[in-house]
PDB file of C-alpha atoms in Angstrom:
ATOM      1  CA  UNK A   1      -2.280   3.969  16.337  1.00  0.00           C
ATOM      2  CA  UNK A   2      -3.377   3.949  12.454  1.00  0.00           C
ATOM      3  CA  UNK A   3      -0.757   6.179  11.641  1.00  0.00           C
ATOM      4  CA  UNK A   4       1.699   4.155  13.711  1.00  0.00           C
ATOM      5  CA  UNK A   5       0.375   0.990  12.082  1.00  0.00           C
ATOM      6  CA  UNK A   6       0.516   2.471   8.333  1.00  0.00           C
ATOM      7  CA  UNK A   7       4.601   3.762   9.285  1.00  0.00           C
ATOM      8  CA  UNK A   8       5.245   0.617  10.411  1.00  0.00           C
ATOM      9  CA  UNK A   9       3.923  -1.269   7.304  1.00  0.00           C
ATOM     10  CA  UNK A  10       6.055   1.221   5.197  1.00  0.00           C
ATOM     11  CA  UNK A  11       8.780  -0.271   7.134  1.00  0.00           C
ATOM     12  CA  UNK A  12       8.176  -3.593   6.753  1.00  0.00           C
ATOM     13  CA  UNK A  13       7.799  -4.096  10.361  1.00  0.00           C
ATOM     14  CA  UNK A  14       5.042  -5.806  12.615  1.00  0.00           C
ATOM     15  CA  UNK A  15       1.982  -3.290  12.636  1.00  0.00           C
ATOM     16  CA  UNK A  16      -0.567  -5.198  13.236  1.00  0.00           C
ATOM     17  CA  UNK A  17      -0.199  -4.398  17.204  1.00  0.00           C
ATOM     18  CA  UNK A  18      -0.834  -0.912  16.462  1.00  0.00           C
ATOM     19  CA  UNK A  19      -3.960  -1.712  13.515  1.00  0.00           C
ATOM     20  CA  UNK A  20      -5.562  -4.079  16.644  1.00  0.00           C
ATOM     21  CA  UNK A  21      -4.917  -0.740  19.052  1.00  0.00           C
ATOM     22  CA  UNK A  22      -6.540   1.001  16.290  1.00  0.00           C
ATOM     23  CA  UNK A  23      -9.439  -1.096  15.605  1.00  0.00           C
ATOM     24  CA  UNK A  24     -10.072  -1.361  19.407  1.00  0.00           C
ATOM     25  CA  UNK A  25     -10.452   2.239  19.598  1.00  0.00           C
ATOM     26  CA  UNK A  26     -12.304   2.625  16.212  1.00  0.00           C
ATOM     27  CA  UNK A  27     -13.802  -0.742  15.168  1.00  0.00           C
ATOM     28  CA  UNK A  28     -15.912   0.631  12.040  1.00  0.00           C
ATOM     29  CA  UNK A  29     -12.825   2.981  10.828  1.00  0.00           C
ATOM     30  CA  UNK A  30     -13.020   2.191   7.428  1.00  0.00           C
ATOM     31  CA  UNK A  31      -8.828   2.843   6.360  1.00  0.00           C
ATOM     32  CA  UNK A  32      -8.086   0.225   9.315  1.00  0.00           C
ATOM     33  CA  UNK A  33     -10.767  -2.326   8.478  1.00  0.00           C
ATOM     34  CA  UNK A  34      -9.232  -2.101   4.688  1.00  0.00           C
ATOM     35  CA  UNK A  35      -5.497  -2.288   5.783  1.00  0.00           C
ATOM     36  CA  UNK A  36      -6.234  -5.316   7.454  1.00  0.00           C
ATOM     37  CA  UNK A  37      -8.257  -6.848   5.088  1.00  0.00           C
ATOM     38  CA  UNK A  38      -5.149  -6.212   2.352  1.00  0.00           C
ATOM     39  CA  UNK A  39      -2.839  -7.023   4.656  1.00  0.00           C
ATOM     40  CA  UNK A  40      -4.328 -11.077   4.555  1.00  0.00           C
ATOM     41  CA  UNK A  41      -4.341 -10.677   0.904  1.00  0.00           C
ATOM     42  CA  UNK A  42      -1.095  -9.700   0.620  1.00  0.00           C
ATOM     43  CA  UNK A  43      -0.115 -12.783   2.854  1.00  0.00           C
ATOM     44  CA  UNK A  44      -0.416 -14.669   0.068  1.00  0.00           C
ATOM     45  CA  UNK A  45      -2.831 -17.856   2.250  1.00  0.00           C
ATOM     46  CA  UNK A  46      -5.655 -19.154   1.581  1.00  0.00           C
ATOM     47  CA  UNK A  47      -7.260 -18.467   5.318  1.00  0.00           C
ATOM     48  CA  UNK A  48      -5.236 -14.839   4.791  1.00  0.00           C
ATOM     49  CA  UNK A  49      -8.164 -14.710   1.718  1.00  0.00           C
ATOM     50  CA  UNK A  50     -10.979 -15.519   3.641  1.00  0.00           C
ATOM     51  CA  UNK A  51     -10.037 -12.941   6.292  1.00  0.00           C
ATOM     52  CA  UNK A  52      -9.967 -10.671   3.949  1.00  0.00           C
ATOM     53  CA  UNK A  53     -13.522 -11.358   2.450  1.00  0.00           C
ATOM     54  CA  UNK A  54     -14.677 -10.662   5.747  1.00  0.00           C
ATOM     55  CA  UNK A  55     -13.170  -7.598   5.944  1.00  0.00           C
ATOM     56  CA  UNK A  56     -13.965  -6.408   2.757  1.00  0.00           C
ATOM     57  CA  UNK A  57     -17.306  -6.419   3.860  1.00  0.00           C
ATOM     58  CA  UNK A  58     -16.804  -4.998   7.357  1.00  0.00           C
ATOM     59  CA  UNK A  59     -15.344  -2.321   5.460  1.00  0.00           C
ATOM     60  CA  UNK A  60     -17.481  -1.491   2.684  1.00  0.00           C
ATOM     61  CA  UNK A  61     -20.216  -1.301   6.034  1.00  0.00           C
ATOM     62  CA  UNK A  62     -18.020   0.938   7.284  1.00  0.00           C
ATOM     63  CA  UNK A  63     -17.756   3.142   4.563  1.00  0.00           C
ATOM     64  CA  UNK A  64     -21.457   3.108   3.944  1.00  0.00           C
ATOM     65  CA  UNK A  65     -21.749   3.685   7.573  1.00  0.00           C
ATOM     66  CA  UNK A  66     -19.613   6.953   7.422  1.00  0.00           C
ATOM     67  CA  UNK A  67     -22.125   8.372   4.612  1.00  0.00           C
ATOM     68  CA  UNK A  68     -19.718   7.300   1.878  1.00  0.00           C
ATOM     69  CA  UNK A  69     -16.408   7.926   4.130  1.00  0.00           C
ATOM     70  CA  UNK A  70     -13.441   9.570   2.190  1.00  0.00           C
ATOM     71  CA  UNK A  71     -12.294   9.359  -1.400  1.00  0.00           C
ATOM     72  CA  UNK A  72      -9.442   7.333   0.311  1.00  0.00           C
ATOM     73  CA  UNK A  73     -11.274   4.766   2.474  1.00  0.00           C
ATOM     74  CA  UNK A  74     -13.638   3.862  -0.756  1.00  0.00           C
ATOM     75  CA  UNK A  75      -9.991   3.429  -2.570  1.00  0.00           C
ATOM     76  CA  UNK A  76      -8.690   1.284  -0.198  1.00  0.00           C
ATOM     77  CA  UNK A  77     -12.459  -0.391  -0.028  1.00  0.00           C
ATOM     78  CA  UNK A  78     -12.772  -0.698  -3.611  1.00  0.00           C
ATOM     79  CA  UNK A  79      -8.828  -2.414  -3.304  1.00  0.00           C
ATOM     80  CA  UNK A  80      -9.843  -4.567  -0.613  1.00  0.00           C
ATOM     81  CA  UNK A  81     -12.631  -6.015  -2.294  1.00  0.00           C
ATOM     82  CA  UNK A  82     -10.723  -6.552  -5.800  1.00  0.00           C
ATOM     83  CA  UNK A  83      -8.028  -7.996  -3.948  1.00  0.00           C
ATOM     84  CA  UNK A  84     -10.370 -10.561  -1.945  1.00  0.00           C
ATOM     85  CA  UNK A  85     -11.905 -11.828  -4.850  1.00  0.00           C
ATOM     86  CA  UNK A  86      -8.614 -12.581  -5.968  1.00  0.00           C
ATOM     87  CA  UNK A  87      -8.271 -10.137  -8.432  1.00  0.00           C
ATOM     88  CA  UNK A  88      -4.816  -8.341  -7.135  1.00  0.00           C
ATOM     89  CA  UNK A  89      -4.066  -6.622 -10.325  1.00  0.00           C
ATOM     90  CA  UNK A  90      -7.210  -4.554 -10.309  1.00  0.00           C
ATOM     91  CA  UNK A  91      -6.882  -3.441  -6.508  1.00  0.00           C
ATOM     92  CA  UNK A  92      -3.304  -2.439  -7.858  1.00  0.00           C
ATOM     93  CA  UNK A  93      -4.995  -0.224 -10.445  1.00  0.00           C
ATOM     94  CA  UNK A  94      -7.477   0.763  -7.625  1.00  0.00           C
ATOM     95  CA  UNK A  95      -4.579   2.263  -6.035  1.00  0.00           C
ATOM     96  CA  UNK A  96      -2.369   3.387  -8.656  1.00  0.00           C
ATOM     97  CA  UNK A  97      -5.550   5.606 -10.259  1.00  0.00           C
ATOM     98  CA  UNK A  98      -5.590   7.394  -6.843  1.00  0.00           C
ATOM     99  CA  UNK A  99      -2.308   8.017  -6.946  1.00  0.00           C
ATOM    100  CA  UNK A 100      -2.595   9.674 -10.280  1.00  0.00           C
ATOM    101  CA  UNK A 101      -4.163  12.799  -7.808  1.00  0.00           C
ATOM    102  CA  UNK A 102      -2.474  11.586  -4.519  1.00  0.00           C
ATOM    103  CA  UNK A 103       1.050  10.868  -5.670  1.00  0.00           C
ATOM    104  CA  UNK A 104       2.192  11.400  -1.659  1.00  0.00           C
ATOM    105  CA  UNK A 105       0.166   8.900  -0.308  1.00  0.00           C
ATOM    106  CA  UNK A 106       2.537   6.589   1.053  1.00  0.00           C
ATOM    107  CA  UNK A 107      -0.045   4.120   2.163  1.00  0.00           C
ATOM    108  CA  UNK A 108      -1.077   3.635  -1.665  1.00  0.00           C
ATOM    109  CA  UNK A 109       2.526   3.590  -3.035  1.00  0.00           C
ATOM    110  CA  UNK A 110       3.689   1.054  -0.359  1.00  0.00           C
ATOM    111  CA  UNK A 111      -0.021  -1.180  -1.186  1.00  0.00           C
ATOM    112  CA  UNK A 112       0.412  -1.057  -4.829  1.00  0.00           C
ATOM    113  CA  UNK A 113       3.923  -1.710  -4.532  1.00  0.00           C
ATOM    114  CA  UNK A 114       3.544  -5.026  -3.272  1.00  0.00           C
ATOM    115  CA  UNK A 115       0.616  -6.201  -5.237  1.00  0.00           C
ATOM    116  CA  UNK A 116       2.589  -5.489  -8.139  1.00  0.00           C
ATOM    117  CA  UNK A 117       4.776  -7.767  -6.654  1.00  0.00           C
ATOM    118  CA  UNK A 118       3.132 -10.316  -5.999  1.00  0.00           C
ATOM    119  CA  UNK A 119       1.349 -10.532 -10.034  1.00  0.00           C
ATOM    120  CA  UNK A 120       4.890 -10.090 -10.921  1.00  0.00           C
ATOM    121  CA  UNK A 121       4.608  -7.056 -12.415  1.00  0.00           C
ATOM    122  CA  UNK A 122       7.866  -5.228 -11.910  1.00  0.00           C
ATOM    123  CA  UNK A 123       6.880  -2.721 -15.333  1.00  0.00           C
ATOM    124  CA  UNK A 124       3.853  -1.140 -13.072  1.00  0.00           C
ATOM    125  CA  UNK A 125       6.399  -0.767 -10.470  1.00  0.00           C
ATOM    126  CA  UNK A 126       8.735   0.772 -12.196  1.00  0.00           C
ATOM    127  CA  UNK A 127       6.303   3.148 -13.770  1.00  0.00           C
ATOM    128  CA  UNK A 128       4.449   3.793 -10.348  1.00  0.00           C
ATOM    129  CA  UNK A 129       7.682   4.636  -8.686  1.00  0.00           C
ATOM    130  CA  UNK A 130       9.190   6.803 -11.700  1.00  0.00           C
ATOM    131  CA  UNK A 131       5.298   8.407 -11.574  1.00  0.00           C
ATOM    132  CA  UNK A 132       5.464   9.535  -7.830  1.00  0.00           C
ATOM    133  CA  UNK A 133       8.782  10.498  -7.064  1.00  0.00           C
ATOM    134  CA  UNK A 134       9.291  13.723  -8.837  1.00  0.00           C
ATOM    135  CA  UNK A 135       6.315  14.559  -5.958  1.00  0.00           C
ATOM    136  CA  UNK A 136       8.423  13.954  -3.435  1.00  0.00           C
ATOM    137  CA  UNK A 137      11.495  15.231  -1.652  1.00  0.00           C
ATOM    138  CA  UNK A 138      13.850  14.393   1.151  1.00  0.00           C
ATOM    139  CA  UNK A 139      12.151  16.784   3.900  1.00  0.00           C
ATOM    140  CA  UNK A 140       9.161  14.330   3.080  1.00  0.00           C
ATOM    141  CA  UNK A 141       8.342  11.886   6.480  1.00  0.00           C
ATOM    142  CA  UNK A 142       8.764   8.349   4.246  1.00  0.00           C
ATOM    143  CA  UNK A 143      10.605   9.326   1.273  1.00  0.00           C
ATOM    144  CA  UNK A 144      13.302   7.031   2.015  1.00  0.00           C
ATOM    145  CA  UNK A 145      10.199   4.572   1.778  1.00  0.00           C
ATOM    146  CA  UNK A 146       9.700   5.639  -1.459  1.00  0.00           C
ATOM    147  CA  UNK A 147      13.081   5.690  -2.624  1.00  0.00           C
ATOM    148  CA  UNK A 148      13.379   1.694  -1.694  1.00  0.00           C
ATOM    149  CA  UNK A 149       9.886   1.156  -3.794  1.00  0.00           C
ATOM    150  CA  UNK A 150      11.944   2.717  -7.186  1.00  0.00           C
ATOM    151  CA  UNK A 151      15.253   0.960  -5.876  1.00  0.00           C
ATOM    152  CA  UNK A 152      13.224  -2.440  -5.935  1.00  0.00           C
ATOM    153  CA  UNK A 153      11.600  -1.804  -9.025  1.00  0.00           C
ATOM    154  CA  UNK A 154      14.692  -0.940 -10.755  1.00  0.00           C
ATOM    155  CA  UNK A 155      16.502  -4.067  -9.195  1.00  0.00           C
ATOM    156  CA  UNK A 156      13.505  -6.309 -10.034  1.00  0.00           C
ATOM    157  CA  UNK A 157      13.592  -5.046 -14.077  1.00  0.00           C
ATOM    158  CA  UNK A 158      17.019  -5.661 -14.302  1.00  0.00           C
ATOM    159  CA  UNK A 159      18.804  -2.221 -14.025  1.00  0.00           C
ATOM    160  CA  UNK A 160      21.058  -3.066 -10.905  1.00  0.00           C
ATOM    161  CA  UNK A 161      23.267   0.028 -11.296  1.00  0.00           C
ATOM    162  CA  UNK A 162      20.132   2.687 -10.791  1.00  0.00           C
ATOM    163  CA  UNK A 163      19.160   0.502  -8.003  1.00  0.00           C
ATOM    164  CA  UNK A 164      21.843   0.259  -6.286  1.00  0.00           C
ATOM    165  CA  UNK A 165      22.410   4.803  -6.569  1.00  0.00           C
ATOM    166  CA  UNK A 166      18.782   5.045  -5.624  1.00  0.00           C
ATOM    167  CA  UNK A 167      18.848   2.677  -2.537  1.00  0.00           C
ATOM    168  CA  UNK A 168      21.468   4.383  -1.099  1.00  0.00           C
ATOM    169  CA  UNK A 169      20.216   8.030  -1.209  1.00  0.00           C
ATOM    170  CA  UNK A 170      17.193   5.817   0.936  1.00  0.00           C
ATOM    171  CA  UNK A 171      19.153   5.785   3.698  1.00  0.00           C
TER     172      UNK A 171
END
């Protein structure tokens, strides 16, 4: 169900079905509990915030709880709580320093991605995108994901004709 959920937030497409199918199974899973949480941030309300203080701290529990969990739940932890406090800029950075070792996660690129967004920030998504890509290839599962993250980016700083080439080798 997480892996449906994190596919279908690549997509841009309702996953929270599949996070609640997760979390139903797994209620302390710390990557859920943080997906969620960034998923109210990212919604841009004010009761989307408070959510996601909550879950912030339901997931740094659940990290704790898994004896420090994985060097990718305490990302997406450390995000999550950046992010709740308002401070979307640093969760970006949370994400785009993991992706400095990770650059195939598409969970991180897809996260980052749209905080960037959000702080208006199309430079960091430029440079994330340019940063990961050369990591990936079309075999990949999601690099037609990726592909629309660098088409955006490129769009959103102005170069429309790299945009345009790179959106349509997404499809």
């Amino acid at each position: 169900h997480y892996e449906r959920a994190v596919r279908e937030f690549a997509a841009h497409k309702p996953f929270t079905p599949h996070l609640r199918a997760a979390l139903a199974i797994a209620p302390k899973f710390p990557a859920a509990l943080a997906l969620s949480g960034l998923a109210s941030a990212l919604s841009g309300r004010a009761a989307g915030m408070q959510a996601a203080r909550a879950l912030a701290v339901e997931a740094q529990d659940a990290v704790t709880m898994a004896g420090g969990g994985t060097a990718f739940e305490r990302v997406l932890s450390s995000a999550l709580d950046s992010a709740s406090a308002g401070r979307l800029k640093r969760a970006a950075h949370h994400l785009e320093e993991h992706l400095v070792a990770h650059p195939e996660d598409l969970l991180a690129i897809k996260l980052a991605h749209a905080l960037r967004f959000m702080t208006g920030q199309s430079g960091h998504m430029e440079k994330t995108s340019a940063g990961v890509l050369p990591s990936w290839s079309p075999a990949m599962p999601g690099y037609g994901f990726v592909l629309g993250c660098r088409a955006f980016a490129l769009e959103e700083g102005g170069r429309l004709r790299e945009a345009e080439v790179v959106g349509r080798l997404a499809f």
